[in-house]
Every structure is written in C-alpha cells, then in structure tokens.
C-alpha cells in the first residue's frame, strides 16, 4: 500500500522518525523554535535558509498534534479578508514544495468549493466574493445549474456555491515532516521529546530557552507551540487569550468520485484523496471539553460562543479531572510538558453522523465505510485569526500561534515571514491585523466565520 493510500495518521499510528541518530542538546543557537507543527517546521526551514543556526524543539513528535490531524485543505477561499493576503502568498508556494523539499507531500491543485444550503448562506458567499474580488481573483460564484454540472454526484438541489479552482490539498503529516527533514538537511537540529519549560530573558530581551533537558542560549525564540503558547508567554507578562476546541475527523475507505474539489456544505467538510479515500468531518461543529482553564479569557470568547452557539457542544468529563490533578500535583513551571501525549478521544457519535450525512449527500457513497476516526485540540483565538508578530515588550521574541483550525495551508508563508522577522526586517504590511497587542488594545474584530 503506497504512502498516500490510507496513510496512517500521526495521532495514533505513526510518529515522525526524522533521524536514526539521537541529537544532542546544543548549548547555543541563533534561534530556538518551540513547536514541531507545520509552523515550527516551516519556520526552521526558512530560518536556516537565511543563514541562522536554528534548533527546533518539540515536546512530543514532529507533526504529532494538530498539524498531523487536520483536514489537509490548502485554500484561499472564504478566508477572513484580514488573513487572505497571507493565504494567497502561501498558495503561491505550495505547488513547488515537493520539488523544493525533496519529498512527496500529496499536493494536488483540486480547487475548493463551498456549497450554499440556503439563500442566506449564498448571499454570505456573494458578499465575501464582492469584498475580495480584487485579491481573490480566481474565486467565482456558481448558480444552482452550474453547480449541478460541476458536481454530478451531489444529490438534491442547492441555490449555488463559491468555487476557487486554484486552491488545493496536501497530506498534513507528510508536508509537516517534509519541512522538518529539509530543515535538518540545512543544518537545523530537531529535538523531539524535548519540551520547553520557559523562555528566558535578560534586560528585556530573549536570552535562551529552558527545556526539560537543559538550557539552550539564543538571541531569538519563535513561539509556535500551539496550545502551550499562552503558558510560555504568561511569565513574560504577555497575556494571550487562547483557548481550545476538540475536532473529530474520520478517514473512509476508497469511494467512487464524489468531489474533486475540497468540499464544504450541508454541515460537512470532505477532501477526497488521490486513492479515493475521503477525509470527512462535521463543518463548524466542535466539542469544548470543560475544565478550570476553560474560563481563562472567557470574556474574549463569550460573544463568539453566543453568536455561533449551535456549533459547539460542551462536554464535562476526563479533561476536568486531568486539569484538577495537574493543578494539584504538577509545579506550575512544569505544566507546559505535562500530559505530553494525551489520548484525544474522537466523538464517535459525531463521526457516525458525519458518515451518514456523506452517504445521503453524494451518489456513490452508499457503501461508505469509516476506517478510523481521531480528534485534535485546535488552539483558537477570539477573532479566529492567528498571532504572527514580534511583540515589542520582549526583544528577540516571535510568536506564531492561534491559527484557529485553518492554519495548515498558511504554513509556508508563515515560515517565510518568521525568517524575515528573525533576520531583522520589520513586519510586512499584511501582518498588521495579526499583531499580538490587538486584544489588549481592543482592535480585534469578531470572527469572520464559525470557529
């Protein structure tokens, strides 16, 4: 069975084995990147390309968390207008990455289509299209008959759709590990099972990263630590209003052609892979596992929760007990490395419901078989936009986090901008809406779409 055929996903079956030999903890580096997801791996690759000695540390394994658990969409379509320029930049990079990185990543330019279930939803797509037409030049609106001609497998009628033929897809774990391996070939030291305990500072600037295995001295730190970012930044006096939601995803056995384009509509998301298997998930429906930490920064999230309340299910169970145990038994300084490989339970009922929705929605999906399901913890921000910035409070600190469930496709562009910031360039104009201080200043907006 080929690597792209029912490729085992990192959360349960496979972790990245990047090198046969163990890597010693260096005493010093120009830059330390915290986090082995696609943001961290891409950043390390481009930092090394800029001539900076770089070490990447990951408390688990590279690609083992959300960067290996997501849908694999690479889209510009229906992005928040503030995020769209970064997505367009990233899309310009993806087609050449397999050749550049020297590894198959499953890239295919298959397009992306969002099908409207109601006239109101179609009007929302049309408004986005009108607002962004000068930059999202490949996006187009489809009428009901045009949609039926493009997607003959779609049962029933819909008023129309938004379609971007130039968007694409890639395999999340393959792409993330490809960046990490290419970074290693450029001289980056990649240390997994090496969690960050603290970002060290001296006289208002970064001086090193204290890991569970020792201190690495450096002048620049890239915090791309996903859900752990707020914990690492808080001791520096930087409050990051970051929370998490749990998203369940499933992989099907191969099916007849359903949708060439990455598909969202009628409550589901679907990506049909080259072998016919499909990645499926409930669109804009997530679980919130309540814990004591759930109430941190709640004032930032309450308006969005109320606005999109039908898209969230609150769960009370093991995460609350784990949180209580951690607070009572784990020193605060060690919490960033606690519960390093959690068993993130898939919502099996939601997975089954999604599979049934696919069966009803597409001709040819009658024999759908779910091979496996998994879940990931998505770090979210109140406005569903990431933070990509070098906060002025701490010289030498770069933050790239909070991608709110739609960051995978942005990875290559994020890596380039991180390398530019680390090399001393000022932030590009397109990063202005992604500043760290927008929450303290009250300049953030409400989410463009459900989290």
mmCIF file of N, CA and C in Angstrom, residues 69-130:
data_model
loop_
_atom_site.group_PDB
_atom_site.id
_atom_site.type_symbol
_atom_site.label_atom_id
_atom_site.label_comp_id
_atom_site.label_asym_id
_atom_site.label_seq_id
_atom_site.Cartn_x
_atom_site.Cartn_y
_atom_site.Cartn_z
ATOM 1 N N UNK A 69 -3.306 16.253 12.173
ATOM 2 C CA UNK A 69 -4.680 15.793 12.419
ATOM 3 C C UNK A 69 -5.726 16.579 11.637
ATOM 4 N N UNK A 70 -5.321 17.546 10.848
ATOM 5 C CA UNK A 70 -6.286 18.448 10.227
ATOM 6 C C UNK A 70 -6.817 17.896 8.902
ATOM 7 N N UNK A 71 -7.645 18.673 8.224
ATOM 8 C CA UNK A 71 -8.321 18.208 7.016
ATOM 9 C C UNK A 71 -7.421 18.159 5.794
ATOM 10 N N UNK A 72 -6.371 18.979 5.760
ATOM 11 C CA UNK A 72 -5.492 18.997 4.598
ATOM 12 C C UNK A 72 -5.919 19.935 3.493
ATOM 13 N N UNK A 73 -6.851 20.857 3.782
ATOM 14 C CA UNK A 73 -7.242 21.870 2.798
ATOM 15 C C UNK A 73 -6.101 22.892 2.652
ATOM 16 N N UNK A 74 -5.829 23.309 1.432
ATOM 17 C CA UNK A 74 -4.939 24.444 1.172
ATOM 18 C C UNK A 74 -5.781 25.445 0.387
ATOM 19 N N UNK A 75 -6.351 26.399 1.103
ATOM 20 C CA UNK A 75 -7.367 27.239 0.461
ATOM 21 C C UNK A 75 -7.124 28.722 0.718
ATOM 22 N N UNK A 76 -7.554 29.493 -0.255
ATOM 23 C CA UNK A 76 -7.705 30.932 -0.085
ATOM 24 C C UNK A 76 -9.186 31.264 0.086
ATOM 25 N N UNK A 77 -10.036 30.387 -0.381
ATOM 26 C CA UNK A 77 -11.474 30.635 -0.448
ATOM 27 C C UNK A 77 -12.098 30.908 0.912
ATOM 28 N N UNK A 78 -12.912 31.933 0.964
ATOM 29 C CA UNK A 78 -13.714 32.321 2.122
ATOM 30 C C UNK A 78 -12.878 32.545 3.382
ATOM 31 N N UNK A 79 -11.626 32.924 3.168
ATOM 32 C CA UNK A 79 -10.794 33.325 4.301
ATOM 33 C C UNK A 79 -11.249 34.684 4.813
ATOM 34 N N UNK A 80 -10.996 34.914 6.082
ATOM 35 C CA UNK A 80 -11.163 36.261 6.614
ATOM 36 C C UNK A 80 -10.344 37.217 5.747
ATOM 37 N N UNK A 81 -10.926 38.326 5.304
ATOM 38 C CA UNK A 81 -10.164 39.264 4.462
ATOM 39 C C UNK A 81 -8.850 39.712 5.083
ATOM 40 N N UNK A 82 -8.779 39.741 6.415
ATOM 41 C CA UNK A 82 -7.524 40.113 7.067
ATOM 42 C C UNK A 82 -6.456 39.037 6.891
ATOM 43 N N UNK A 83 -6.856 37.799 6.711
ATOM 44 C CA UNK A 83 -5.946 36.661 6.601
ATOM 45 C C UNK A 83 -5.676 36.291 5.142
ATOM 46 N N UNK A 84 -6.529 36.769 4.253
ATOM 47 C CA UNK A 84 -6.482 36.355 2.858
ATOM 48 C C UNK A 84 -5.142 36.632 2.173
ATOM 49 N N UNK A 85 -4.509 37.798 2.352
ATOM 50 C CA UNK A 85 -3.221 38.009 1.682
ATOM 51 C C UNK A 85 -2.170 36.965 2.063
ATOM 52 N N UNK A 86 -2.153 36.550 3.322
ATOM 53 C CA UNK A 86 -1.206 35.523 3.756
ATOM 54 C C UNK A 86 -1.535 34.190 3.086
ATOM 55 N N UNK A 87 -2.826 33.876 2.956
ATOM 56 C CA UNK A 87 -3.233 32.633 2.302
ATOM 57 C C UNK A 87 -2.859 32.630 0.823
ATOM 58 N N UNK A 88 -3.008 33.764 0.159
ATOM 59 C CA UNK A 88 -2.653 33.860 -1.257
ATOM 60 C C UNK A 88 -1.145 33.697 -1.429
ATOM 61 N N UNK A 89 -0.380 34.299 -0.536
ATOM 62 C CA UNK A 89 1.074 34.121 -0.582
ATOM 63 C C UNK A 89 1.440 32.652 -0.404
ATOM 64 N N UNK A 90 0.803 31.992 0.564
ATOM 65 C CA UNK A 90 1.093 30.581 0.807
ATOM 66 C C UNK A 90 0.744 29.723 -0.402
ATOM 67 N N UNK A 91 -0.406 30.001 -1.010
ATOM 68 C CA UNK A 91 -0.832 29.209 -2.167
ATOM 69 C C UNK A 91 0.162 29.331 -3.312
ATOM 70 N N UNK A 92 0.843 30.437 -3.421
ATOM 71 C CA UNK A 92 1.843 30.597 -4.481
ATOM 72 C C UNK A 92 3.072 29.727 -4.233
ATOM 73 N N UNK A 93 3.271 29.286 -2.986
ATOM 74 C CA UNK A 93 4.444 28.484 -2.626
ATOM 75 C C UNK A 93 4.176 26.988 -2.771
ATOM 76 N N UNK A 94 2.972 26.548 -2.434
ATOM 77 C CA UNK A 94 2.663 25.119 -2.343
ATOM 78 C C UNK A 94 2.995 24.310 -3.601
ATOM 79 N N UNK A 95 2.702 24.775 -4.815
ATOM 80 C CA UNK A 95 2.926 23.919 -5.985
ATOM 81 C C UNK A 95 4.376 23.501 -6.200
ATOM 82 N N UNK A 96 5.328 24.269 -5.688
ATOM 83 C CA UNK A 96 6.746 23.956 -5.893
ATOM 84 C C UNK A 96 7.369 23.235 -4.698
ATOM 85 N N UNK A 97 6.586 22.984 -3.656
ATOM 86 C CA UNK A 97 7.197 22.484 -2.417
ATOM 87 C C UNK A 97 7.723 21.059 -2.543
ATOM 88 N N UNK A 98 7.023 20.189 -3.247
ATOM 89 C CA UNK A 98 7.521 18.813 -3.347
ATOM 90 C C UNK A 98 8.919 18.783 -3.945
ATOM 91 N N UNK A 99 9.131 19.555 -5.003
ATOM 92 C CA UNK A 99 10.459 19.609 -5.620
ATOM 93 C C UNK A 99 11.456 20.274 -4.687
ATOM 94 N N UNK A 100 11.043 21.351 -4.034
ATOM 95 C CA UNK A 100 11.975 22.080 -3.170
ATOM 96 C C UNK A 100 12.370 21.269 -1.940
ATOM 97 N N UNK A 101 11.392 20.595 -1.330
ATOM 98 C CA UNK A 101 11.656 19.852 -0.103
ATOM 99 C C UNK A 101 12.169 18.451 -0.367
ATOM 100 N N UNK A 102 12.004 17.962 -1.588
ATOM 101 C CA UNK A 102 12.537 16.651 -1.940
ATOM 102 C C UNK A 102 11.753 15.494 -1.382
ATOM 103 N N UNK A 103 10.438 15.679 -1.196
ATOM 104 C CA UNK A 103 9.610 14.606 -0.624
ATOM 105 C C UNK A 103 8.170 14.797 -1.075
ATOM 106 N N UNK A 104 7.482 13.695 -1.335
ATOM 107 C CA UNK A 104 6.060 13.759 -1.674
ATOM 108 C C UNK A 104 5.269 14.295 -0.488
ATOM 109 N N UNK A 105 4.370 15.232 -0.764
ATOM 110 C CA UNK A 105 3.535 15.796 0.294
ATOM 111 C C UNK A 105 2.052 15.690 -0.063
ATOM 112 N N UNK A 106 1.750 15.053 -1.185
ATOM 113 C CA UNK A 106 0.362 14.877 -1.572
ATOM 114 C C UNK A 106 -0.286 16.116 -2.144
ATOM 115 N N UNK A 107 0.520 17.090 -2.605
ATOM 116 C CA UNK A 107 -0.059 18.314 -3.148
ATOM 117 C C UNK A 107 -0.806 18.037 -4.442
ATOM 118 N N UNK A 108 -2.035 18.536 -4.534
ATOM 119 C CA UNK A 108 -2.816 18.491 -5.777
ATOM 120 C C UNK A 108 -3.644 19.765 -5.863
ATOM 121 N N UNK A 109 -3.661 20.369 -7.048
ATOM 122 C CA UNK A 109 -4.481 21.563 -7.250
ATOM 123 C C UNK A 109 -5.869 21.096 -7.693
ATOM 124 N N UNK A 110 -6.736 20.857 -6.728
ATOM 125 C CA UNK A 110 -8.067 20.302 -6.997
ATOM 126 C C UNK A 110 -9.179 21.323 -6.832
ATOM 127 N N UNK A 111 -8.851 22.512 -6.336
ATOM 128 C CA UNK A 111 -9.866 23.514 -6.095
ATOM 129 C C UNK A 111 -10.555 23.342 -4.762
ATOM 130 N N UNK A 112 -11.400 24.299 -4.452
ATOM 131 C CA UNK A 112 -12.185 24.274 -3.214
ATOM 132 C C UNK A 112 -13.581 24.790 -3.545
ATOM 133 N N UNK A 113 -14.597 24.131 -3.011
ATOM 134 C CA UNK A 113 -15.971 24.540 -3.279
ATOM 135 C C UNK A 113 -16.764 24.560 -1.988
ATOM 136 N N UNK A 114 -17.445 25.660 -1.737
ATOM 137 C CA UNK A 114 -18.344 25.801 -0.601
ATOM 138 C C UNK A 114 -19.764 25.889 -1.169
ATOM 139 N N UNK A 115 -20.583 24.907 -0.850
ATOM 140 C CA UNK A 115 -21.936 24.833 -1.386
ATOM 141 C C UNK A 115 -22.911 25.447 -0.390
ATOM 142 N N UNK A 116 -23.741 26.343 -0.871
ATOM 143 C CA UNK A 116 -24.729 27.000 -0.013
ATOM 144 C C UNK A 116 -25.949 26.107 0.148
ATOM 145 N N UNK A 117 -26.398 25.976 1.380
ATOM 146 C CA UNK A 117 -27.613 25.211 1.664
ATOM 147 C C UNK A 117 -28.846 26.095 1.580
ATOM 148 N N UNK A 118 -28.660 27.397 1.836
ATOM 149 C CA UNK A 118 -29.773 28.351 1.844
ATOM 150 C C UNK A 118 -29.404 29.587 1.036
ATOM 151 N N UNK A 119 -30.415 30.374 0.706
ATOM 152 C CA UNK A 119 -30.166 31.637 0.006
ATOM 153 C C UNK A 119 -29.343 32.584 0.871
ATOM 154 N N UNK A 120 -29.584 32.571 2.182
ATOM 155 C CA UNK A 120 -28.832 33.446 3.084
ATOM 156 C C UNK A 120 -27.344 33.088 3.068
ATOM 157 N N UNK A 121 -27.061 31.794 3.048
ATOM 158 C CA UNK A 121 -25.661 31.363 3.000
ATOM 159 C C UNK A 121 -25.037 31.759 1.663
ATOM 160 N N UNK A 122 -25.778 31.629 0.598
ATOM 161 C CA UNK A 122 -25.272 32.029 -0.712
ATOM 162 C C UNK A 122 -24.988 33.527 -0.736
ATOM 163 N N UNK A 123 -25.824 34.324 -0.104
ATOM 164 C CA UNK A 123 -25.602 35.761 -0.042
ATOM 165 C C UNK A 123 -24.329 36.091 0.740
ATOM 166 N N UNK A 124 -24.051 35.298 1.791
ATOM 167 C CA UNK A 124 -22.820 35.498 2.550
ATOM 168 C C UNK A 124 -21.599 35.228 1.676
ATOM 169 N N UNK A 125 -21.651 34.157 0.887
ATOM 170 C CA UNK A 125 -20.550 33.862 -0.035
ATOM 171 C C UNK A 125 -20.401 34.991 -1.068
ATOM 172 N N UNK A 126 -21.529 35.453 -1.589
ATOM 173 C CA UNK A 126 -21.501 36.511 -2.605
ATOM 174 C C UNK A 126 -20.915 37.802 -2.033
ATOM 175 N N UNK A 127 -21.238 38.118 -0.779
ATOM 176 C CA UNK A 127 -20.683 39.312 -0.142
ATOM 177 C C UNK A 127 -19.171 39.190 -0.018
ATOM 178 N N UNK A 128 -18.698 38.018 0.434
ATOM 179 C CA UNK A 128 -17.243 37.806 0.525
ATOM 180 C C UNK A 128 -16.605 37.964 -0.851
ATOM 181 N N UNK A 129 -17.234 37.389 -1.858
ATOM 182 C CA UNK A 129 -16.692 37.462 -3.215
ATOM 183 C C UNK A 129 -16.590 38.908 -3.691
ATOM 184 N N UNK A 130 -17.583 39.697 -3.382
ATOM 185 C CA UNK A 130 -17.576 41.094 -3.800
ATOM 186 C C UNK A 130 -16.485 41.879 -3.068
#
